[in-house]
Amino acid sequence: MTVLVFGGNGQVGRELLRALAPLGPVIATTRSGTLADGRACEVADFDSPEGLPTLLDRLQPSIVVNAAAYTAVDKAEQEPEAAFRANAQAPGVIAQWCAAHDVPMVHYSTDYVFDGQGTAPYAEDHATAPLGVYGSSKRDGEEAVRAAGGRHLIFRTAWVYASHGSNFLRTMLRVGAERDELRVVADQIGTPTPAALIADVTAQALQHPGQLSGTWHLTASGQTSWHGFAEAIFAEAVAAGVLAKAPNVQAISSAEYPTSAKRPAWSVLDNRKLQRDFGITLPAWREGLRHVIAEIANA
C-alpha cells in the first residue's frame, strides 16, 4: 500500500512521513523536489494544478494525503489567485483523481473557515463564514474535495506548531531568548495543536476498520489565548532547560497588533466527534506542548 504525501516539507508533512511509514511505502512531494533533510523527492507544484493528474497517474498511490497549502495568511490578501489555486483548485483536482480511482484522500483544513464570533467550540456542521482570503480558499478546498464524490477524510485543525518549521512556538523561543519583555495578543482564543499529533491521528484514522468519510475537527483538547500559550511555552522551556529565564509577557489586544488579514477571535473546535468515531483520545494542549519542548531539549 503506497501512501502519497503532498507537502512533505511542511510542519504536518514532515511528521506524516514518520507517522505513515508503518502503513507502507511513503512517497513525498515538495515544490522543489527536495526534502528538509536534503533527500530528493517528487515535485508537485500547487501553483499549477493542471499538472497533478499526470503525477498521480504515474505514481498510482493507494492513499493520498494532502498536507500542502498556501498558508501565508496576510500575504493571501494580496495574492488571492495564488491562495485559491493552492488551497481550492489543487485539492479539487487531486480529489477528482482519487474519486475516479477509488483512492481515499486525506485533506487538512482550518479554523479560519469560521468567523470567530462563537462562544462555544465549533462543531463540524456549524455554518462557515471565513473572514479573509485564506479562510475562503480553504473552505472552497473542502467543498471541492466533497464535491468530487470519493472517500475523503477532511481534518480541520488550528494553531499548528512543531519543533521544526516556522511557527509561534519557535518564534517565541527565539524572541524570548533575546528580550526581557514581549507583547502578545490575549483576545484570540484557540487550541495549540502539535503537528505530530495531527500526523499520528491521521495514521490511526487510516487504519480504522470502518470506511469512514466526512469532516472532523482534529486539535488537542482545551483552550487558551496566544498570550496564555506564550506564557506556557516559556514556563515549559525554562523547566526543560531550553531557556535560562522567562521574559515578562504583556497581554495586548488584537487592535494593538494590526495585521493585513483579520484573525478569528474564537477558534476553539469541538473534537468530540473525532474521538468518538475513531476511538482516539485527544490530549490536553499543555501535554502536547510539553512533548514538543522535550523534543527540542533533547535535540
PDB file of C-alpha atoms in Angstrom, residues 8-167:
ATOM      1  CA  GLY A   8       6.421  16.838   2.589  1.00  0.00           C
ATOM      2  CA  ASN A   9       8.367  19.841   3.872  1.00  0.00           C
ATOM      3  CA  GLY A  10       5.553  21.434   5.878  1.00  0.00           C
ATOM      4  CA  GLN A  11       5.128  21.087   9.626  1.00  0.00           C
ATOM      5  CA  VAL A  12       2.465  18.401   9.270  1.00  0.00           C
ATOM      6  CA  GLY A  13       4.042  16.891   6.159  1.00  0.00           C
ATOM      7  CA  ARG A  14       7.339  16.199   7.887  1.00  0.00           C
ATOM      8  CA  GLU A  15       5.539  14.450  10.735  1.00  0.00           C
ATOM      9  CA  LEU A  16       3.396  12.466   8.298  1.00  0.00           C
ATOM     10  CA  LEU A  17       6.480  10.957   6.666  1.00  0.00           C
ATOM     11  CA  ARG A  18       7.289   9.481  10.084  1.00  0.00           C
ATOM     12  CA  ALA A  19       3.774   8.559  11.223  1.00  0.00           C
ATOM     13  CA  LEU A  20       2.617   6.923   7.982  1.00  0.00           C
ATOM     14  CA  ALA A  21       5.725   4.766   7.439  1.00  0.00           C
ATOM     15  CA  PRO A  22       4.173   1.693   9.151  1.00  0.00           C
ATOM     16  CA  LEU A  23       1.345   1.684   6.584  1.00  0.00           C
ATOM     17  CA  GLY A  24       3.685   1.023   3.675  1.00  0.00           C
ATOM     18  CA  PRO A  25       6.000   2.886   1.305  1.00  0.00           C
ATOM     19  CA  VAL A  26       5.558   6.659   1.639  1.00  0.00           C
ATOM     20  CA  ILE A  27       6.216   8.910  -1.350  1.00  0.00           C
ATOM     21  CA  ALA A  28       6.710  12.589  -0.553  1.00  0.00           C
ATOM     22  CA  THR A  29       6.275  15.576  -2.809  1.00  0.00           C
ATOM     23  CA  THR A  30       7.512  19.138  -2.421  1.00  0.00           C
ATOM     24  CA  ARG A  31       7.519  22.109  -4.742  1.00  0.00           C
ATOM     25  CA  SER A  32      11.313  21.998  -5.013  1.00  0.00           C
ATOM     26  CA  GLY A  33      11.778  18.241  -5.289  1.00  0.00           C
ATOM     27  CA  THR A  34      13.954  18.220  -2.161  1.00  0.00           C
ATOM     28  CA  LEU A  35      13.055  17.321   1.421  1.00  0.00           C
ATOM     29  CA  ALA A  36      14.210  19.210   4.507  1.00  0.00           C
ATOM     30  CA  ASP A  37      16.971  16.666   5.120  1.00  0.00           C
ATOM     31  CA  GLY A  38      18.311  17.081   1.590  1.00  0.00           C
ATOM     32  CA  ARG A  39      16.852  13.912   0.095  1.00  0.00           C
ATOM     33  CA  ALA A  40      15.289  14.081  -3.345  1.00  0.00           C
ATOM     34  CA  CYS A  41      11.549  13.556  -3.700  1.00  0.00           C
ATOM     35  CA  GLU A  42       8.765  14.012  -6.240  1.00  0.00           C
ATOM     36  CA  VAL A  43       7.905  17.502  -7.497  1.00  0.00           C
ATOM     37  CA  ALA A  44       4.351  18.811  -7.143  1.00  0.00           C
ATOM     38  CA  ASP A  45       3.577  22.442  -7.843  1.00  0.00           C
ATOM     39  CA  PHE A  46       0.214  23.517  -6.429  1.00  0.00           C
ATOM     40  CA  ASP A  47       0.532  26.768  -8.358  1.00  0.00           C
ATOM     41  CA  SER A  48      -0.038  24.637 -11.481  1.00  0.00           C
ATOM     42  CA  PRO A  49      -2.839  22.230 -10.506  1.00  0.00           C
ATOM     43  CA  GLU A  50      -3.312  21.039 -14.064  1.00  0.00           C
ATOM     44  CA  GLY A  51      -0.074  19.044 -13.819  1.00  0.00           C
ATOM     45  CA  LEU A  52      -1.113  16.975 -10.784  1.00  0.00           C
ATOM     46  CA  PRO A  53      -3.107  14.222 -12.571  1.00  0.00           C
ATOM     47  CA  THR A  54      -0.033  13.271 -14.622  1.00  0.00           C
ATOM     48  CA  LEU A  55       1.944  12.794 -11.399  1.00  0.00           C
ATOM     49  CA  LEU A  56      -0.860  10.750  -9.841  1.00  0.00           C
ATOM     50  CA  ASP A  57      -1.200   8.593 -12.964  1.00  0.00           C
ATOM     51  CA  ARG A  58       2.499   7.780 -12.830  1.00  0.00           C
ATOM     52  CA  LEU A  59       2.686   7.047  -9.092  1.00  0.00           C
ATOM     53  CA  GLN A  60      -0.671   5.241  -8.703  1.00  0.00           C
ATOM     54  CA  PRO A  61      -0.853   5.678  -4.901  1.00  0.00           C
ATOM     55  CA  SER A  62      -3.169   3.605  -2.685  1.00  0.00           C
ATOM     56  CA  ILE A  63      -3.784   6.545  -0.322  1.00  0.00           C
ATOM     57  CA  VAL A  64      -3.319  10.288  -0.901  1.00  0.00           C
ATOM     58  CA  VAL A  65      -2.675  12.689   1.974  1.00  0.00           C
ATOM     59  CA  ASN A  66      -2.696  16.379   1.105  1.00  0.00           C
ATOM     60  CA  ALA A  67      -0.681  18.431   3.583  1.00  0.00           C
ATOM     61  CA  ALA A  68       0.290  21.093   1.044  1.00  0.00           C
ATOM     62  CA  ALA A  69      -1.285  24.534   1.267  1.00  0.00           C
ATOM     63  CA  TYR A  70      -0.820  28.253   0.826  1.00  0.00           C
ATOM     64  CA  THR A  71      -0.577  29.282   4.486  1.00  0.00           C
ATOM     65  CA  ALA A  72       0.689  32.885   4.341  1.00  0.00           C
ATOM     66  CA  VAL A  73      -2.490  34.336   5.849  1.00  0.00           C
ATOM     67  CA  ASP A  74      -1.599  38.020   5.445  1.00  0.00           C
ATOM     68  CA  LYS A  75       0.074  37.633   2.056  1.00  0.00           C
ATOM     69  CA  ALA A  76      -3.034  35.866   0.755  1.00  0.00           C
ATOM     70  CA  GLU A  77      -4.901  39.167   0.927  1.00  0.00           C
ATOM     71  CA  GLN A  78      -2.557  40.476  -1.805  1.00  0.00           C
ATOM     72  CA  GLU A  79      -2.313  37.161  -3.699  1.00  0.00           C
ATOM     73  CA  PRO A  80      -5.845  35.716  -3.749  1.00  0.00           C
ATOM     74  CA  GLU A  81      -5.372  33.903  -7.050  1.00  0.00           C
ATOM     75  CA  ALA A  82      -2.343  32.004  -5.736  1.00  0.00           C
ATOM     76  CA  ALA A  83      -4.146  31.133  -2.495  1.00  0.00           C
ATOM     77  CA  PHE A  84      -7.189  29.760  -4.335  1.00  0.00           C
ATOM     78  CA  ARG A  85      -5.044  27.781  -6.798  1.00  0.00           C
ATOM     79  CA  ALA A  86      -3.176  26.022  -3.998  1.00  0.00           C
ATOM     80  CA  ASN A  87      -5.941  25.714  -1.421  1.00  0.00           C
ATOM     81  CA  ALA A  88      -9.008  25.095  -3.571  1.00  0.00           C
ATOM     82  CA  GLN A  89      -8.206  24.199  -7.180  1.00  0.00           C
ATOM     83  CA  ALA A  90      -5.319  21.816  -6.488  1.00  0.00           C
ATOM     84  CA  PRO A  91      -7.156  19.799  -3.811  1.00  0.00           C
ATOM     85  CA  GLY A  92     -10.148  19.607  -6.132  1.00  0.00           C
ATOM     86  CA  VAL A  93      -8.026  18.183  -8.956  1.00  0.00           C
ATOM     87  CA  ILE A  94      -6.478  15.624  -6.583  1.00  0.00           C
ATOM     88  CA  ALA A  95      -9.876  14.678  -5.164  1.00  0.00           C
ATOM     89  CA  GLN A  96     -11.301  14.106  -8.651  1.00  0.00           C
ATOM     90  CA  TRP A  97      -8.419  11.756  -9.491  1.00  0.00           C
ATOM     91  CA  CYS A  98      -8.862   9.928  -6.184  1.00  0.00           C
ATOM     92  CA  ALA A  99     -12.613   9.535  -6.731  1.00  0.00           C
ATOM     93  CA  ALA A 100     -12.082   8.186 -10.258  1.00  0.00           C
ATOM     94  CA  HIS A 101      -9.543   5.642  -8.996  1.00  0.00           C
ATOM     95  CA  ASP A 102     -11.328   4.730  -5.730  1.00  0.00           C
ATOM     96  CA  VAL A 103      -8.395   6.020  -3.656  1.00  0.00           C
ATOM     97  CA  PRO A 104      -9.090   7.510  -0.195  1.00  0.00           C
ATOM     98  CA  MET A 105      -7.905  11.080   0.300  1.00  0.00           C
ATOM     99  CA  VAL A 106      -6.978  12.929   3.481  1.00  0.00           C
ATOM    100  CA  HIS A 107      -7.181  16.718   3.343  1.00  0.00           C
ATOM    101  CA  TYR A 108      -6.454  19.300   6.057  1.00  0.00           C
ATOM    102  CA  SER A 109      -8.459  22.438   6.656  1.00  0.00           C
ATOM    103  CA  THR A 110      -8.521  25.136   9.294  1.00  0.00           C
ATOM    104  CA  ASP A 111     -10.362  27.066  11.993  1.00  0.00           C
ATOM    105  CA  TYR A 112     -10.221  30.056   9.622  1.00  0.00           C
ATOM    106  CA  VAL A 113     -13.304  28.735   7.804  1.00  0.00           C
ATOM    107  CA  PHE A 114     -15.318  30.150  10.749  1.00  0.00           C
ATOM    108  CA  ASP A 115     -15.896  33.823  11.572  1.00  0.00           C
ATOM    109  CA  GLY A 116     -14.565  33.624  15.135  1.00  0.00           C
ATOM    110  CA  GLN A 117     -17.714  35.084  16.668  1.00  0.00           C
ATOM    111  CA  GLY A 118     -18.606  31.928  18.602  1.00  0.00           C
ATOM    112  CA  THR A 119     -18.534  31.363  22.343  1.00  0.00           C
ATOM    113  CA  ALA A 120     -18.765  27.549  22.360  1.00  0.00           C
ATOM    114  CA  PRO A 121     -16.490  25.114  20.481  1.00  0.00           C
ATOM    115  CA  TYR A 122     -17.428  24.915  16.798  1.00  0.00           C
ATOM    116  CA  ALA A 123     -18.989  21.620  15.706  1.00  0.00           C
ATOM    117  CA  GLU A 124     -18.266  20.246  12.247  1.00  0.00           C
ATOM    118  CA  ASP A 125     -21.699  21.248  10.930  1.00  0.00           C
ATOM    119  CA  HIS A 126     -21.533  24.857  12.106  1.00  0.00           C
ATOM    120  CA  ALA A 127     -22.001  27.339   9.254  1.00  0.00           C
ATOM    121  CA  THR A 128     -18.729  28.535   7.731  1.00  0.00           C
ATOM    122  CA  ALA A 129     -18.107  32.260   7.280  1.00  0.00           C
ATOM    123  CA  PRO A 130     -14.426  32.999   6.643  1.00  0.00           C
ATOM    124  CA  LEU A 131     -13.091  36.482   7.341  1.00  0.00           C
ATOM    125  CA  GLY A 132     -10.458  36.651   4.607  1.00  0.00           C
ATOM    126  CA  VAL A 133      -8.869  35.118   1.539  1.00  0.00           C
ATOM    127  CA  TYR A 134      -7.014  32.319   3.329  1.00  0.00           C
ATOM    128  CA  GLY A 135     -10.123  31.049   5.105  1.00  0.00           C
ATOM    129  CA  SER A 136     -12.236  31.393   1.962  1.00  0.00           C
ATOM    130  CA  SER A 137      -9.720  29.439  -0.107  1.00  0.00           C
ATOM    131  CA  LYS A 138      -9.564  26.664   2.491  1.00  0.00           C
ATOM    132  CA  ARG A 139     -13.370  26.479   2.663  1.00  0.00           C
ATOM    133  CA  ASP A 140     -13.524  26.186  -1.132  1.00  0.00           C
ATOM    134  CA  GLY A 141     -10.919  23.433  -0.918  1.00  0.00           C
ATOM    135  CA  GLU A 142     -13.109  21.482   1.499  1.00  0.00           C
ATOM    136  CA  GLU A 143     -16.085  21.883  -0.810  1.00  0.00           C
ATOM    137  CA  ALA A 144     -14.072  20.757  -3.833  1.00  0.00           C
ATOM    138  CA  VAL A 145     -12.932  17.592  -2.040  1.00  0.00           C
ATOM    139  CA  ARG A 146     -16.502  16.758  -1.017  1.00  0.00           C
ATOM    140  CA  ALA A 147     -17.909  17.531  -4.463  1.00  0.00           C
ATOM    141  CA  ALA A 148     -15.551  15.047  -6.124  1.00  0.00           C
ATOM    142  CA  GLY A 149     -17.595  12.265  -4.530  1.00  0.00           C
ATOM    143  CA  GLY A 150     -14.779   9.964  -3.427  1.00  0.00           C
ATOM    144  CA  ARG A 151     -13.892   8.664   0.010  1.00  0.00           C
ATOM    145  CA  HIS A 152     -12.392  11.562   1.914  1.00  0.00           C
ATOM    146  CA  LEU A 153     -11.281  12.469   5.414  1.00  0.00           C
ATOM    147  CA  ILE A 154     -11.173  16.222   5.963  1.00  0.00           C
ATOM    148  CA  PHE A 155      -9.471  17.209   9.204  1.00  0.00           C
ATOM    149  CA  ARG A 156      -9.862  20.794  10.366  1.00  0.00           C
ATOM    150  CA  THR A 157      -7.114  21.842  12.738  1.00  0.00           C
ATOM    151  CA  ALA A 158      -5.834  25.032  14.362  1.00  0.00           C
ATOM    152  CA  TRP A 159      -2.800  26.773  15.859  1.00  0.00           C
ATOM    153  CA  VAL A 160      -0.372  24.186  14.490  1.00  0.00           C
ATOM    154  CA  TYR A 161       3.210  24.132  15.727  1.00  0.00           C
ATOM    155  CA  ALA A 162       6.218  21.793  15.876  1.00  0.00           C
ATOM    156  CA  SER A 163       9.841  21.676  16.933  1.00  0.00           C
ATOM    157  CA  HIS A 164      10.699  22.456  13.293  1.00  0.00           C
ATOM    158  CA  GLY A 165       9.458  24.880  10.669  1.00  0.00           C
ATOM    159  CA  SER A 166       8.085  28.380  11.087  1.00  0.00           C
ATOM    160  CA  ASN A 167       5.538  28.687  13.881  1.00  0.00           C
TER     161      ASN A 167
END
